[in-house]
Coordinates of C-alpha atoms and ligand atoms in Angstrom, one line a residue:
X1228 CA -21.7 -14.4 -3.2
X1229 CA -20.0 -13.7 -6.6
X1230 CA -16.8 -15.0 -6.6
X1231 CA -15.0 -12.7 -7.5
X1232 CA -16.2 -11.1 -4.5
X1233 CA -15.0 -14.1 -2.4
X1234 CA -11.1 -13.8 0.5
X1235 CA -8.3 -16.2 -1.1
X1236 CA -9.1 -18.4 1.5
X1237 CA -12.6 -19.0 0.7
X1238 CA -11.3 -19.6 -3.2
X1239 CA -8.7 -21.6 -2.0
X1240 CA -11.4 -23.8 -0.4
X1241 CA -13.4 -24.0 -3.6
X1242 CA -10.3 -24.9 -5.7
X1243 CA -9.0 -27.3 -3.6
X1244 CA -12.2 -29.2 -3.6
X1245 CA -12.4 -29.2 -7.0
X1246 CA -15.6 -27.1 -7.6
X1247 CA -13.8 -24.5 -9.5
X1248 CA -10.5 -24.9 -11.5
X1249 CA -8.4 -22.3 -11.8
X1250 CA -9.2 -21.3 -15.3
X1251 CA -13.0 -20.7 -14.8
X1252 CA -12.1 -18.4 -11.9
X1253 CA -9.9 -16.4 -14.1
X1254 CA -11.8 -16.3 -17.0
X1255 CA -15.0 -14.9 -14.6
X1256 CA -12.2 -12.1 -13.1
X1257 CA -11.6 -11.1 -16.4
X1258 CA -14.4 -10.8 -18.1
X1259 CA -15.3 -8.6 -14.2
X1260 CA -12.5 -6.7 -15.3
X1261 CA -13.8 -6.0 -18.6
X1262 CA -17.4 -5.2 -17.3
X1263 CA -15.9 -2.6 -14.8
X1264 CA -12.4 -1.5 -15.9
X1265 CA -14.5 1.7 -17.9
X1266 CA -16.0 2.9 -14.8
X1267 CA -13.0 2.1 -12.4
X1268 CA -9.4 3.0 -14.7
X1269 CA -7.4 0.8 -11.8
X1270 CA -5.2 -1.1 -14.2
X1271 CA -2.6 0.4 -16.7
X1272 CA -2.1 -2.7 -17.9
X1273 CA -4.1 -6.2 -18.1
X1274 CA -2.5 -9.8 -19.0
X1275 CA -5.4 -11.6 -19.7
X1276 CA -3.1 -14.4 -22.0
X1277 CA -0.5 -14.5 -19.3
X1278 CA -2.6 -15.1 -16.5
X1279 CA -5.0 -17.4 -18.5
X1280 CA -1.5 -19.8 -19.4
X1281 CA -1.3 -19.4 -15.7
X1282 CA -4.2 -20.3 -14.4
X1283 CA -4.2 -23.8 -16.5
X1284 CA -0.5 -24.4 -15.7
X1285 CA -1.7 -25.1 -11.9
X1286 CA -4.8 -26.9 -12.6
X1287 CA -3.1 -29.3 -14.9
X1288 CA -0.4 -29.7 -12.1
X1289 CA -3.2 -30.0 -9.3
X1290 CA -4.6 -32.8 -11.5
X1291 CA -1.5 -34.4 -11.7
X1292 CA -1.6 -34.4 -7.5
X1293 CA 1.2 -31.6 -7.1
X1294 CA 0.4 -30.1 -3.7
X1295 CA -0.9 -26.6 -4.4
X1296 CA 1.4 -23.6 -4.0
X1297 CA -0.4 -21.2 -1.2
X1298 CA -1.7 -19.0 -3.7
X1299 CA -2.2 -22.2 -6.3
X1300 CA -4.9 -20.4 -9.0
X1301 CA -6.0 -16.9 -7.0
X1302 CA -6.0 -14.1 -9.0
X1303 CA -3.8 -11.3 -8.3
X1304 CA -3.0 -7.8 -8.9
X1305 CA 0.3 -6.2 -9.0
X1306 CA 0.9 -2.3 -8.5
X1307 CA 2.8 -0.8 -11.3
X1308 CA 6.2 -0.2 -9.2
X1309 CA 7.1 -4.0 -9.3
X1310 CA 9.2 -4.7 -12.4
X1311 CA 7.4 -7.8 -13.6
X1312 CA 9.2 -10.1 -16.9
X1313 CA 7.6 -9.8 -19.4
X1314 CA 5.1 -7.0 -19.4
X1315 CA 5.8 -3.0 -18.7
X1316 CA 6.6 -2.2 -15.8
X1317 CA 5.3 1.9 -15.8
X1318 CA 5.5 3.3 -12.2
X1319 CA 2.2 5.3 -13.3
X1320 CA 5.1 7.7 -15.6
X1321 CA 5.2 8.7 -18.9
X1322 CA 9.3 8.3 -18.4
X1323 CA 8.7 4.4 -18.1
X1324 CA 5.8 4.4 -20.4
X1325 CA 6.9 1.3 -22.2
X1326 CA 9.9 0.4 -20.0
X1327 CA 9.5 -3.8 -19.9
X1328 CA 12.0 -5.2 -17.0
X1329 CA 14.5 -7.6 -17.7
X1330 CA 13.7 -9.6 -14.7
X1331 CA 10.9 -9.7 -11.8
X1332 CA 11.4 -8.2 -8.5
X1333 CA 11.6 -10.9 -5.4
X1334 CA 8.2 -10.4 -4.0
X1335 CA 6.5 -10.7 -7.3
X1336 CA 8.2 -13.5 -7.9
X1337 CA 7.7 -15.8 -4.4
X1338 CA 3.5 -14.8 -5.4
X1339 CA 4.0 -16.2 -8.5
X1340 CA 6.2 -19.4 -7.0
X1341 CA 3.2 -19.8 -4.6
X1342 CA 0.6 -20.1 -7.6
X1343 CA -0.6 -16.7 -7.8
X1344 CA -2.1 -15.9 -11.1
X1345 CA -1.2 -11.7 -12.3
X1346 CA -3.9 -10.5 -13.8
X1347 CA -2.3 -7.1 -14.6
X1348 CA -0.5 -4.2 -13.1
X1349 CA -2.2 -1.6 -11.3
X1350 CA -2.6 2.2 -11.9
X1351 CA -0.8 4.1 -9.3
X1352 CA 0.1 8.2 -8.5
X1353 CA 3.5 8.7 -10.4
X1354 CA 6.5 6.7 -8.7
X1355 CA 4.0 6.5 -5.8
X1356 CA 3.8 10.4 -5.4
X1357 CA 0.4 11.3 -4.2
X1358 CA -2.3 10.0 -1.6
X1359 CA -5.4 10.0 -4.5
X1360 CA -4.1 8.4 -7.3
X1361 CA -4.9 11.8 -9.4
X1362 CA -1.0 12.0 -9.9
X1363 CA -1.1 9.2 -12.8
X1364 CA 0.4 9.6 -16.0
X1365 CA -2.1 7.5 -17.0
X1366 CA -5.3 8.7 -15.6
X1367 CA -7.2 8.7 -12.4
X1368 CA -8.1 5.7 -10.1
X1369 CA -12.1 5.8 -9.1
X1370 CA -13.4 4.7 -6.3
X1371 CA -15.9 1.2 -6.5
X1372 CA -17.9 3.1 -3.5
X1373 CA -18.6 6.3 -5.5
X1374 CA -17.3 6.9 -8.7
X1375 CA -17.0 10.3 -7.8
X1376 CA -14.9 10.0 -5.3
X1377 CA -10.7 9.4 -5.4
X1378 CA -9.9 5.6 -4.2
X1379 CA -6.8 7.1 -1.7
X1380 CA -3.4 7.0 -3.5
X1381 CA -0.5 6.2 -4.3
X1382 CA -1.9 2.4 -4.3
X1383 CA -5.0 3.1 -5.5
X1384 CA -5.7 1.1 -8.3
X1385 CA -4.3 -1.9 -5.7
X1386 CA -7.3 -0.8 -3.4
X1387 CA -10.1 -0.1 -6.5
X1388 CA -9.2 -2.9 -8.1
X1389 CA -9.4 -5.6 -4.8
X1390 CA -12.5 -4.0 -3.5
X1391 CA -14.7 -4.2 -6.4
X1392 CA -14.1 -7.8 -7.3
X1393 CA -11.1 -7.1 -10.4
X1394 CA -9.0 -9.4 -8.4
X1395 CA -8.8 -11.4 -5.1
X1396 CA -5.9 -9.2 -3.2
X1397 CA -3.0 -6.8 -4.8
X1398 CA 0.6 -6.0 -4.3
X1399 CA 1.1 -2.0 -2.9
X1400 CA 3.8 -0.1 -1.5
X1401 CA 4.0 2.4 1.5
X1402 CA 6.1 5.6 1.9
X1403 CA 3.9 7.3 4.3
X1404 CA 1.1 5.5 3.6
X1405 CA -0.1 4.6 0.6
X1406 CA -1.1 1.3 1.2
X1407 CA -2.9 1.8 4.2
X1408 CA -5.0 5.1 3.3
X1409 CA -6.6 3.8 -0.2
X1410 CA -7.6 0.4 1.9
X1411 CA -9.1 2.6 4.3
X1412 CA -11.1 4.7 1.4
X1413 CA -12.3 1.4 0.2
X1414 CA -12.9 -0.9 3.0
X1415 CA -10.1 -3.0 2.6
X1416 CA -7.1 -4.6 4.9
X1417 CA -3.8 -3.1 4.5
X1418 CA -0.7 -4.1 6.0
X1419 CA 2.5 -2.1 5.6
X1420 CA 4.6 -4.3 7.3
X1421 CA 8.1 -3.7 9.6
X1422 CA 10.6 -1.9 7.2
X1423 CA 12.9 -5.1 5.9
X1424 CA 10.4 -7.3 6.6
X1425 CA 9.5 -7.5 2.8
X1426 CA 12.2 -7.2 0.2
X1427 CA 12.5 -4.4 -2.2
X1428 CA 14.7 -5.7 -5.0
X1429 CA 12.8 -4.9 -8.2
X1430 CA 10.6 -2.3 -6.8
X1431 CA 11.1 1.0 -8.4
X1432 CA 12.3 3.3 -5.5
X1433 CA 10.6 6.5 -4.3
X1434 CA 11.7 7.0 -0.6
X1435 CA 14.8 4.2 0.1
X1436 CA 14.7 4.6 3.8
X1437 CA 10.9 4.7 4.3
X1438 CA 9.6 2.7 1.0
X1439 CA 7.8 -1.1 2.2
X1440 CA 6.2 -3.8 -0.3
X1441 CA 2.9 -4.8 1.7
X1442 CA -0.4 -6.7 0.6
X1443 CA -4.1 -5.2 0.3
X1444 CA -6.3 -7.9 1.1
X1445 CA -10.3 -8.4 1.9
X1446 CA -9.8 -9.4 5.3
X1447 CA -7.2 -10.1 8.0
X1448 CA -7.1 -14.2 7.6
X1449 CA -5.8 -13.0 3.4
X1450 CA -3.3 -10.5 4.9
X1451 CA -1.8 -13.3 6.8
X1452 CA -1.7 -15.6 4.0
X1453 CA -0.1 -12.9 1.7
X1454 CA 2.5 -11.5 3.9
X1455 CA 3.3 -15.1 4.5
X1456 CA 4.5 -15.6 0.9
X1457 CA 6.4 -12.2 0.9
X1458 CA 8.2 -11.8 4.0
X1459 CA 11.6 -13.1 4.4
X1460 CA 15.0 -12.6 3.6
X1461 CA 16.3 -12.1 0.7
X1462 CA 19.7 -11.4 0.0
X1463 CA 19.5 -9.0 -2.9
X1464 CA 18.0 -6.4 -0.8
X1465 CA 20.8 -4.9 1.2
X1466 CA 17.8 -3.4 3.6
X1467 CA 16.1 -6.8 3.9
X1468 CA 16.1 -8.4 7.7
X1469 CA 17.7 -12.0 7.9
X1470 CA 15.2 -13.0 10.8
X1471 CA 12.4 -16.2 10.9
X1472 CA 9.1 -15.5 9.2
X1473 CA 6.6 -16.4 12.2
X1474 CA 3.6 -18.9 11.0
X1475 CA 1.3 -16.2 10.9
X1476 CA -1.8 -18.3 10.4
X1477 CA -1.1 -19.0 14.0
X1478 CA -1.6 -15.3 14.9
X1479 CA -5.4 -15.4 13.5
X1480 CA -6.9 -16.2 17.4
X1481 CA -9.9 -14.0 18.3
X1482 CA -8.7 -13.4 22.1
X1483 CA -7.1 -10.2 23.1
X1484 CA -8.2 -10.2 26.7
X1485 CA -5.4 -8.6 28.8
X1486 CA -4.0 -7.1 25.5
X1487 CA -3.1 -3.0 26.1
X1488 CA -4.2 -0.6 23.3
X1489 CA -2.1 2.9 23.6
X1490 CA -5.0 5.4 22.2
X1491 CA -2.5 8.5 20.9
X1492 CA -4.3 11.8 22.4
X1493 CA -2.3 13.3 19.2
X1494 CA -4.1 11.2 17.0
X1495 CA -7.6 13.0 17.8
X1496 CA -7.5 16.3 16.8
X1497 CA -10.0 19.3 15.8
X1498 CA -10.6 18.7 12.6
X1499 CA -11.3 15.2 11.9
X1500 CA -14.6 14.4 10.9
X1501 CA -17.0 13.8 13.6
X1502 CA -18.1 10.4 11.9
X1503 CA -14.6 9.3 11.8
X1504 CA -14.4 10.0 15.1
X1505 CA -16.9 8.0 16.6
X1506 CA -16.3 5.4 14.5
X1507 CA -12.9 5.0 16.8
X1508 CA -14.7 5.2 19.8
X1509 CA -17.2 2.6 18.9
X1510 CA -13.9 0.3 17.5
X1511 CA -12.0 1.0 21.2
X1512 CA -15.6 -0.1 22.8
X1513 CA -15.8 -3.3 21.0
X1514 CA -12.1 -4.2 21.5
X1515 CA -12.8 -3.4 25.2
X1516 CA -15.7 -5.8 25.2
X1517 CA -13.2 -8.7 23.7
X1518 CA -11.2 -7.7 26.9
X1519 CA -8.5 -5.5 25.6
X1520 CA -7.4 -2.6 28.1
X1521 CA -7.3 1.0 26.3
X1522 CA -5.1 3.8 27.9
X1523 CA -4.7 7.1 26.8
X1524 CA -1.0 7.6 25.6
X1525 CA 1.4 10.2 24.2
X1526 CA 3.5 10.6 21.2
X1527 CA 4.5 13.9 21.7
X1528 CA 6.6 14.8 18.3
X1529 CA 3.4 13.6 16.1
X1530 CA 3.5 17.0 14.7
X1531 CA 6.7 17.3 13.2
X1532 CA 5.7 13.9 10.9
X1533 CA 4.7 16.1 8.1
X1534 CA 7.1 18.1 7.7
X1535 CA 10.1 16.1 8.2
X1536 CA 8.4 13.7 6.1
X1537 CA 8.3 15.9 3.1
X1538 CA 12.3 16.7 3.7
X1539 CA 13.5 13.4 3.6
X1540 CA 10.9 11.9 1.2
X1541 CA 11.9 14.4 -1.3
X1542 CA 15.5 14.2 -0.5
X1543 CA 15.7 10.8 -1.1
X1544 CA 13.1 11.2 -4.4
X1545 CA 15.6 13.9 -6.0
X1546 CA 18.2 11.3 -5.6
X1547 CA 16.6 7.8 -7.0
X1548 CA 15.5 9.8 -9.8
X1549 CA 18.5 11.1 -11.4
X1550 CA 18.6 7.6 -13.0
X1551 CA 15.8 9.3 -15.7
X1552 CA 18.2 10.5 -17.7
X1553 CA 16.7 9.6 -20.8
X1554 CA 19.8 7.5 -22.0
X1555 CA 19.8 4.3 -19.7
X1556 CA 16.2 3.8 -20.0
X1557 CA 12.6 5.0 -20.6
X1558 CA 11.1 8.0 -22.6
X1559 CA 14.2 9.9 -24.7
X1560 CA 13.5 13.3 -26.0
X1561 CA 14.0 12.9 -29.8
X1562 CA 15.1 16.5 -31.0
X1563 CA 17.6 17.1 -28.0
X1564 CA 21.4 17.7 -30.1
X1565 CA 23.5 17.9 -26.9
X1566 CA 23.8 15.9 -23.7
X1567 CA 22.9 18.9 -21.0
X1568 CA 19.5 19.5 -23.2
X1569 CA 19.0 15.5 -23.8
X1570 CA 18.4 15.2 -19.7
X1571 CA 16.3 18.3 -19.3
X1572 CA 14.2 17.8 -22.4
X1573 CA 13.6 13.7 -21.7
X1574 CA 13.0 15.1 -18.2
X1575 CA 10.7 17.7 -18.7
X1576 CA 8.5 15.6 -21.0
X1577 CA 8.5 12.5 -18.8
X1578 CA 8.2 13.6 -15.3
X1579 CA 4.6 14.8 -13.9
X1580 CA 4.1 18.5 -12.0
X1581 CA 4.1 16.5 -8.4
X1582 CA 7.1 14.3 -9.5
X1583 CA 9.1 17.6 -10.4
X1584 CA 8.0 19.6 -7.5
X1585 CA 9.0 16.6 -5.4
X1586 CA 12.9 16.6 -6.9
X1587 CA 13.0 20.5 -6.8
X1588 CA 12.0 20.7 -3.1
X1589 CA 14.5 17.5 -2.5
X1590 CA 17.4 19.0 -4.9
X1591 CA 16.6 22.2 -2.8
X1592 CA 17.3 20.9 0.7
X1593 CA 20.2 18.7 0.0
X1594 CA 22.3 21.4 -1.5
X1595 CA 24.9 23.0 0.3
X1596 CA 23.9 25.5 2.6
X1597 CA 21.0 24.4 3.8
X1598 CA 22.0 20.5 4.6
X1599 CA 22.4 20.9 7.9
X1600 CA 19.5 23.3 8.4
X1601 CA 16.9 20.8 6.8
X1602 CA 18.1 17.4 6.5
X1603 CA 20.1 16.9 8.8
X1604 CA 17.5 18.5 11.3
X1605 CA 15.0 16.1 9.9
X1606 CA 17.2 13.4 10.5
X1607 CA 17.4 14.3 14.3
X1608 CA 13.5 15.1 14.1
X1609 CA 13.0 11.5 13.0
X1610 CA 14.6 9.9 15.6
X1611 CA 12.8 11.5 17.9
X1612 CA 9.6 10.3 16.6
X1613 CA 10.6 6.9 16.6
X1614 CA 11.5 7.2 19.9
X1615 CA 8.1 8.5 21.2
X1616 CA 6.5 5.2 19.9
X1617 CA 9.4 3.0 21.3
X1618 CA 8.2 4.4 24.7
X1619 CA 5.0 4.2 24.3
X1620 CA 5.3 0.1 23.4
X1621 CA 7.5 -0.4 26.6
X1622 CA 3.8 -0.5 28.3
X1623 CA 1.6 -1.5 25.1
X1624 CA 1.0 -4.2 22.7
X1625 CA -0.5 -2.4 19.6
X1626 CA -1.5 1.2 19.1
X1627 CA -5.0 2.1 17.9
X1628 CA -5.3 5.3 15.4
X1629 CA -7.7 6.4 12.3
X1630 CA -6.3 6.0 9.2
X1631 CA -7.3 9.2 7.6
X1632 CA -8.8 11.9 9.7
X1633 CA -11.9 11.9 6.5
X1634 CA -13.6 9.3 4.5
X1635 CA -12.8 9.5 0.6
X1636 CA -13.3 13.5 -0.4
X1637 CA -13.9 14.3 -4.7
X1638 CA -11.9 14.1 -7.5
X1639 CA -10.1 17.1 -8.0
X1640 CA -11.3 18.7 -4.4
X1641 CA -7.3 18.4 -3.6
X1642 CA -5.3 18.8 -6.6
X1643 CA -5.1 22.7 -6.6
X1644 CA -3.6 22.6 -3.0
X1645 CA -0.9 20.3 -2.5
X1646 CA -0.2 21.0 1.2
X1647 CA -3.5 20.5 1.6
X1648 CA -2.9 16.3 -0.2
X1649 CA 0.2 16.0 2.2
X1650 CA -1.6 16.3 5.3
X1651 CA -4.3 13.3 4.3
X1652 CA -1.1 11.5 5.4
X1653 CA -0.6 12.7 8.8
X1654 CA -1.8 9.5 10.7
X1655 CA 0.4 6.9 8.6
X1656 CA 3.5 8.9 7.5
X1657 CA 5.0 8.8 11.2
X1658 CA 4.4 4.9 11.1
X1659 CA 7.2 5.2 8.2
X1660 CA 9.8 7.1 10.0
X1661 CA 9.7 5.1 12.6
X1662 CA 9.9 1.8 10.4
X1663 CA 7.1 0.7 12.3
X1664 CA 4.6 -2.2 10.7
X1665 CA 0.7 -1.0 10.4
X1666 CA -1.9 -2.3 9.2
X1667 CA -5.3 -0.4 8.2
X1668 CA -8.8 -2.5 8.8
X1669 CA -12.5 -1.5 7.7
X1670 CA -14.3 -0.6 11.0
X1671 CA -17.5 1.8 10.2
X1672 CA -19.3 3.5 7.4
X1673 CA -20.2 7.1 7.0
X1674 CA -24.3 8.4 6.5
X1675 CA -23.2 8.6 3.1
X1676 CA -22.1 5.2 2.7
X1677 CA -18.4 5.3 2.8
X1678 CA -16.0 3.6 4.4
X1679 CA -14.0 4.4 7.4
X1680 CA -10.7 2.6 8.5
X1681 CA -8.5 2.3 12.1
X1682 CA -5.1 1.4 12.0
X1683 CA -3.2 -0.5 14.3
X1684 CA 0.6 -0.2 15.0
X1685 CA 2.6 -2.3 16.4
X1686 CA 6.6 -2.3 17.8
X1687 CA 9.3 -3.5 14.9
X1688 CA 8.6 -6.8 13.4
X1689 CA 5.2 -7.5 15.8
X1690 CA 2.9 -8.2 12.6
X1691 CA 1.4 -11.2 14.4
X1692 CA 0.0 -9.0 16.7
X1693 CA -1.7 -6.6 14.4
X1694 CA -2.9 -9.3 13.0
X1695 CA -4.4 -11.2 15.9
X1696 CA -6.0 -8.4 17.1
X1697 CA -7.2 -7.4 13.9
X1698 CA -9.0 -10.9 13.7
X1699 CA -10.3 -10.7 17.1
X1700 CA -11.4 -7.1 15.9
X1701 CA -13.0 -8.8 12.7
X1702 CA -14.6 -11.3 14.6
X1703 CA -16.7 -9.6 16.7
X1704 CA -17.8 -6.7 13.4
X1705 CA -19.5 -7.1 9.9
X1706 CA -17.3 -4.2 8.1
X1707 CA -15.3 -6.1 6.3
X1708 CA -18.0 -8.1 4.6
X1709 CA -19.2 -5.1 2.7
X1710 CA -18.8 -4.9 -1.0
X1711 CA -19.7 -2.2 -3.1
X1712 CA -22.4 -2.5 -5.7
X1713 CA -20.5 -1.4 -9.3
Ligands
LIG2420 N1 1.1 10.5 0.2 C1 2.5 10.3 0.5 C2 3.3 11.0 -0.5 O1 2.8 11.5 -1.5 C3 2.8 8.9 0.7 C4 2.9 8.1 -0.6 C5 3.4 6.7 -0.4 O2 3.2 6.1 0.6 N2 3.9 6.2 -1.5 O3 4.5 11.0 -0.4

């Protein structure tokens, strides 16, 4: 296989023997890059010299008998929501369009303390608004599968890019699941891990209480290596959890027998695509032939995810946002004479349509009067929700849903409608209010070739179990060893 089709841990492998140094396998990933980047658009920005320095940094120091860093040499992308030292940081906005950070964010920083090598930051929806990556100031993400097709959003370039080879696994974040629907639409492993579990700091905010830094990855064994590196506590993230990281190598055993899979009756609704569909049946069959119990189970306020979603979300948006003010940082309207019209001009220009409908609707229900009838209530809504699931795992080890209830749908078929976008969500988004961890893992292909993804979610701070039973899952099926043909 090409190599830069290969997991981390098969590259690790060949590095450590010596049969590639890390410079040859970057200069091959660039020069992929280069080859697909016209057909693909899934970086705003690539670092070619940095990560070349990179790359023969470790190799001198492996040659000089330094014990490799876990990542030593693998090439890696980083969404465009991670400040990064040293080159822009854009969060897919014209507002941040050449905004470079003082500093790198903590989980950027422990891939690059374990030897990781950027290769360049990802194309995203604009401050992670948007499940197609069509929201971009900077362009639409396609998808390696069918270039007609969106690659999921907001971390879409995350998922284009690792899935056709532009680098080994990427850095993405999750609202209401944006790292798990694009590795879904391109037949990748996504783990959004327990809220806190990863630390935030130097991660451009969208959604404070519902935002999580996760890794997309080409298999489970990669996801374990990655989240390895980035969980943990870190005291600059007030959110962050100060609990042991599990070895979470040790969670990659194929045996689930006696495990108990909750199967949501929520979760299958008319209107999901019939392929889909029986894509989760055959998935529950083959766990069930590993030895795994499946039950039917309820979570009965699945419905309300959406909406109560799109209150707080927006909420918390309208707030984060008002740092744009066009003084302290990012694009400045240049004609503006007065402060008032400085803010709404700088605002106006930089912000997208979705950004701006997003603060609006969030502005809208945080203002006095209607507080208590939409917040508040969505507060109380959310709590519910989480409850349902912390029922539910009283009885159960993981949870077994689809990811999206479609495989990838055209460029543009959504754009028009965006209540129509915000319910591509509905299977991840309730895994957010709940601060649940999930993880999304290839399990079938459509007639037409594209792929289809189950999620597993587990109870707060159970990653190991998603991903043992992911690995089991992966064990015993081929998916994952697909790659698309660019
Ligand atoms: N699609 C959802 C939204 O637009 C989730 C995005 C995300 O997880 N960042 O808000």
């Amino acid at each position: 296989m090409d190599l830069h089709h290969q997991t981390i841990h098969e590259l690790r492998n060949l590095l450590d023997k010596g049969e590639i140094s890390s410079e040859e396998l970057t200069q091959k990933v660039l020069s992929h890059i280069e080859q697909t980047e016209k057909q693909l658009h899934a970086f705003i920005t690539i670092t070619p010299e940095l990560a070349l320095e990179a790359a023969k940094r470790f190799d001198q120091s492996r040659q000089a008998g330094k014990k490799p860093g876990a990542l030593a040499g693998i090439p890696l992308g980083i969404k465009d929501n991670f400040l990064t030292k040293g080159s822009r940081t854009t969060c897919g906005s014209k507002i941040l369009g050449n905004y470079i950070a003082p500093y790198s964010g903590t989980s950027t920083q422990r891939l690059l303390d374990a030897g990781g090598v950027m290769v360049g930051k990802l194309n995203m929806d604009e401050f992670a608004m948007g499940s197609s990556n069509e929201t971009s100031a900077f362009g639409e993400v396609h998808n390696p599968w069918d270039l007609e097709l969106i690659p999921g959003g907001s971390s879409g370039g995350s998922a284009a890019a690792v899935a056709a080879g532009q680098c080994s696994a990427a850095t993405g974040t999750d609202t209401g699941g944006s790292i798990r629907l694009p590795a879904a639409l391109c037949n990748l492993v996504g783990m959004k891990p327990t809220y806190g579990r990863v630390s935030r700091y130097g991660v451009i905010a969208f959604a404070s209480s519902l935002d999580q830094v996760g890794p997309l990855t080409k298999d489970v064994t990669d996801a374990a290596l990655m989240l390895q590196v980035l969980a943990g506590h870190d005291p600059l993230d007030s959110t962050s959890l100060d609990v042991p990281v599990p070895h979470y190598a040790q969670s990659l055993v194929p045996d689930v027998k006696g495990w108990k899979i909750g199967i949501p009756k929520e979760y299958f609704v008319a209107g999901m695509d019939p392929e889909v569909e029986a894509a989760m049946l055959q998935a529950i069959k083959t766990l069930e032939g590993l030895g795994a119990q499946c039950g039917e189970v309820s979570l009965p306020h699945t419905d309300y995810g959406v909406p109560v979603y799109y209150i707080l979300a927006t909420a918390e948006a309208s707030s984060n946002l008002a740092r744009y003010d066009g003084i302290r940082y990012g694009y400045r309207n240049k004609e503006a004479k007065e402060l008032i019209s400085l803010y709404e001009k700088s605002r106006t220009e930089g912000f997208g349509d979705e950004v701006k409908r997003r603060i609006m609707l969030g502005t809208y229900v945080l203002s006095a009067g209607y507080y208590d009838a939409y917040y508040l209530k969505a507060q109380k809504a959310r709590t519910l929700i989480r409850q349902d699931f912390t029922q539910v795992f009283k009885n159960y080890d993981v949870i077994l849903t689809p990811v999206s209830p479609t495989a990838a749908w055209k460029l543009k078929e959504k754009t028009g409608d965006p209540l129509k976008m915000y319910l591509s969500d509905i299977f991840t988004i309730n895994v957010n209010l709940a601060g649940l961890p999930g993880m999304s893992l290839p399990c079938g292909f459509t007639q037409g070739g594209l792929p289809i993804g189950m999620q597993l979610i587990g109870d707060s701070l159970q990653e190991e179990k998603l991903l043992r039973m992911g690995y089991a899952y992966e064990q015993a099926t081929e998916w994952h060893k697909r790659r698309p043909k660019l």
